[in-house]
Amino acid sequence: LKRNNIHRFSLVYDKSSKQVRASHTQLTELAEFVSHDQRDFMQHEGMMFQVNEEYDVLFAAFIHKTNRGQASGGLRYWQYENMEDFIRDGMRLSKGMTRKNALASLWWGGGKGLMAHNPQLDKTDQKMRERLYKDYGRFITSINGCYITAEDVGTCEQDMANIFTQTRFTTCIPAAVGGSGNPSSATALGVVHGMEAALTFLQMGTLAGKTIAIQGMGHVAEPMIGYLFERGAAKVIAADINQALINKVKHKYQAYNLHTHLVDIDDKSILFEDCDIVAPCATGAILNGETIPRIKAKIICGAANNQLKDSTADGQLLKDSGITYVPDFLVNRMGIVNCADEQSGYIDNDPFFTRHLDREYQYSVYQTALRVLNQAQQSNKPPADVAIKIADELSEEINPIYGHRGAKIIQSLLNNNWAS
Ligand SMILES: NC(=O)c1ccc[n+]([C@@H]2O[C@H](COP(=O)([O-])OP(=O)(O)OC[C@H]3O[C@@H](n4cnc5c(N)ncnc54)[C@H](O)[C@@H]3O)[C@@H](O)[C@H]2O)c1
């Protein structure tokens, strides 16, 4: 890119030709690759890229679908082997956000931000991070609000505060500057509601007396353990790769029946514990042909994104194994719900937030999970397939106030030669 003097570029879907168009002729091959991809490309409306030349870091904003509103999704700071991995991750994650936001009935489309880490940089260098994230903020400003960013893997609240100094198209900024702050506790509560829906569906009663195994003891798992004990869980077994974190969580819940394991990164034994519910709260792709046959729990419900390694085959394998899987993007929505309405100001017990944890509201975590599980049973399909179908239908709805504005923003960027 630098050799060709390309500082910015775009890949934008042209509906009439059904092809992806690159902003630069040198990138036609890349556009063709995306156009013909059948795995991750799903008519993404636009992909905008910028090179941070100070640190050789590639920025991107992936805008999947903006029918319901601006494309919203977190910013991931990650190391990628090559351009294909980078673009695939952005396409996959932004499509996932369209589904998550639509299934939660938010008036938001799906998007994802990525920053490709340069391995020569020290990620803990705060000065570098400040300059990098500020530049990402300027990048977001330049694309005029078709994408709204937020916190994700590799990005923290302070990074969001740095972005916020350069753009208003961000959420998850610290409460001290008017944001909604870290959403992990809300995410944990949403997942617990998903567990309760699965127990109701299976006529297994409540969480009282149940044993839950949790992979990961980080930001989501820690409050989740508290919510589970509050509801009378008999035992929680949790595993992490970080001893200091385990010690901290153990100390917090010392009065409760919490069992902890320090594990190696490849040790998945926590998933195979004798328990009622397994809650993956660490990394993705952990439900696969190797792990599923060894899982004893009746229910899987956790916060980690993209738990199914292969969303079709592994969803089917779970079903065939008699395990009730509550789709991750259904139950881990509270993080995004937490920041979805922050532009509209704050009130105590905001109904736009609390209704997602309501038993009656038709789009609440509990009701949506029950609906998905019931429909899956009736149609003899895996719950993940049913949830995707419902989400894809909802994602076609057009924002009642702004219409399909995101696509118009992208078009106006092209008209104004954004990339040149
Ligand atoms: N934080 C949120 O609000 C939110 C919202 C939606 C989805 N999620 C997803 O939920 C998951 C957890 O999020 P988080 O914010 O708690 O992240 P986190 O990084 O705070 O916690 C993850 C924990 O998993 C541990 N871990 C990593 N590999 C492991 C392994 N092989 N075995 C056991 N433990 C391992 C890490 O040491 C870490 O403590 C992530 O996949 C995240 O993308 C989080």
PDB file of C-alpha atoms in Angstrom, residues 201 367-383 385-387 389-390 393:
ATOM      1  CA  PHE A 201     -37.296 -24.754  28.290  1.00  0.00           C
ATOM      2  CA  GLN A 367     -38.145 -14.315  25.825  1.00  0.00           C
ATOM      3  CA  THR A 368     -35.960 -14.379  22.728  1.00  0.00           C
ATOM      4  CA  ALA A 369     -34.024 -17.383  24.033  1.00  0.00           C
ATOM      5  CA  LEU A 370     -37.256 -19.234  24.837  1.00  0.00           C
ATOM      6  CA  ARG A 371     -38.687 -18.398  21.402  1.00  0.00           C
ATOM      7  CA  VAL A 372     -35.530 -19.602  19.644  1.00  0.00           C
ATOM      8  CA  LEU A 373     -35.375 -22.841  21.662  1.00  0.00           C
ATOM      9  CA  ASN A 374     -39.080 -23.585  21.116  1.00  0.00           C
ATOM     10  CA  GLN A 375     -38.919 -22.875  17.389  1.00  0.00           C
ATOM     11  CA  ALA A 376     -35.782 -25.006  17.098  1.00  0.00           C
ATOM     12  CA  GLN A 377     -37.576 -27.889  18.747  1.00  0.00           C
ATOM     13  CA  GLN A 378     -40.685 -27.509  16.581  1.00  0.00           C
ATOM     14  CA  SER A 379     -38.720 -27.260  13.355  1.00  0.00           C
ATOM     15  CA  ASN A 380     -36.124 -29.887  14.379  1.00  0.00           C
ATOM     16  CA  LYS A 381     -33.306 -27.431  13.702  1.00  0.00           C
ATOM     17  CA  PRO A 382     -30.305 -26.313  15.783  1.00  0.00           C
ATOM     18  CA  PRO A 383     -31.067 -23.167  17.861  1.00  0.00           C
ATOM     19  CA  ASP A 385     -29.778 -21.713  12.793  1.00  0.00           C
ATOM     20  CA  VAL A 386     -33.141 -20.515  14.097  1.00  0.00           C
ATOM     21  CA  ALA A 387     -31.587 -17.492  15.827  1.00  0.00           C
ATOM     22  CA  LYS A 389     -32.918 -16.817  10.586  1.00  0.00           C
ATOM     23  CA  ILE A 390     -34.872 -14.572  12.968  1.00  0.00           C
ATOM     24  CA  GLU A 393     -35.264 -11.217   8.946  1.00  0.00           C
TER      25      GLU A 393
END
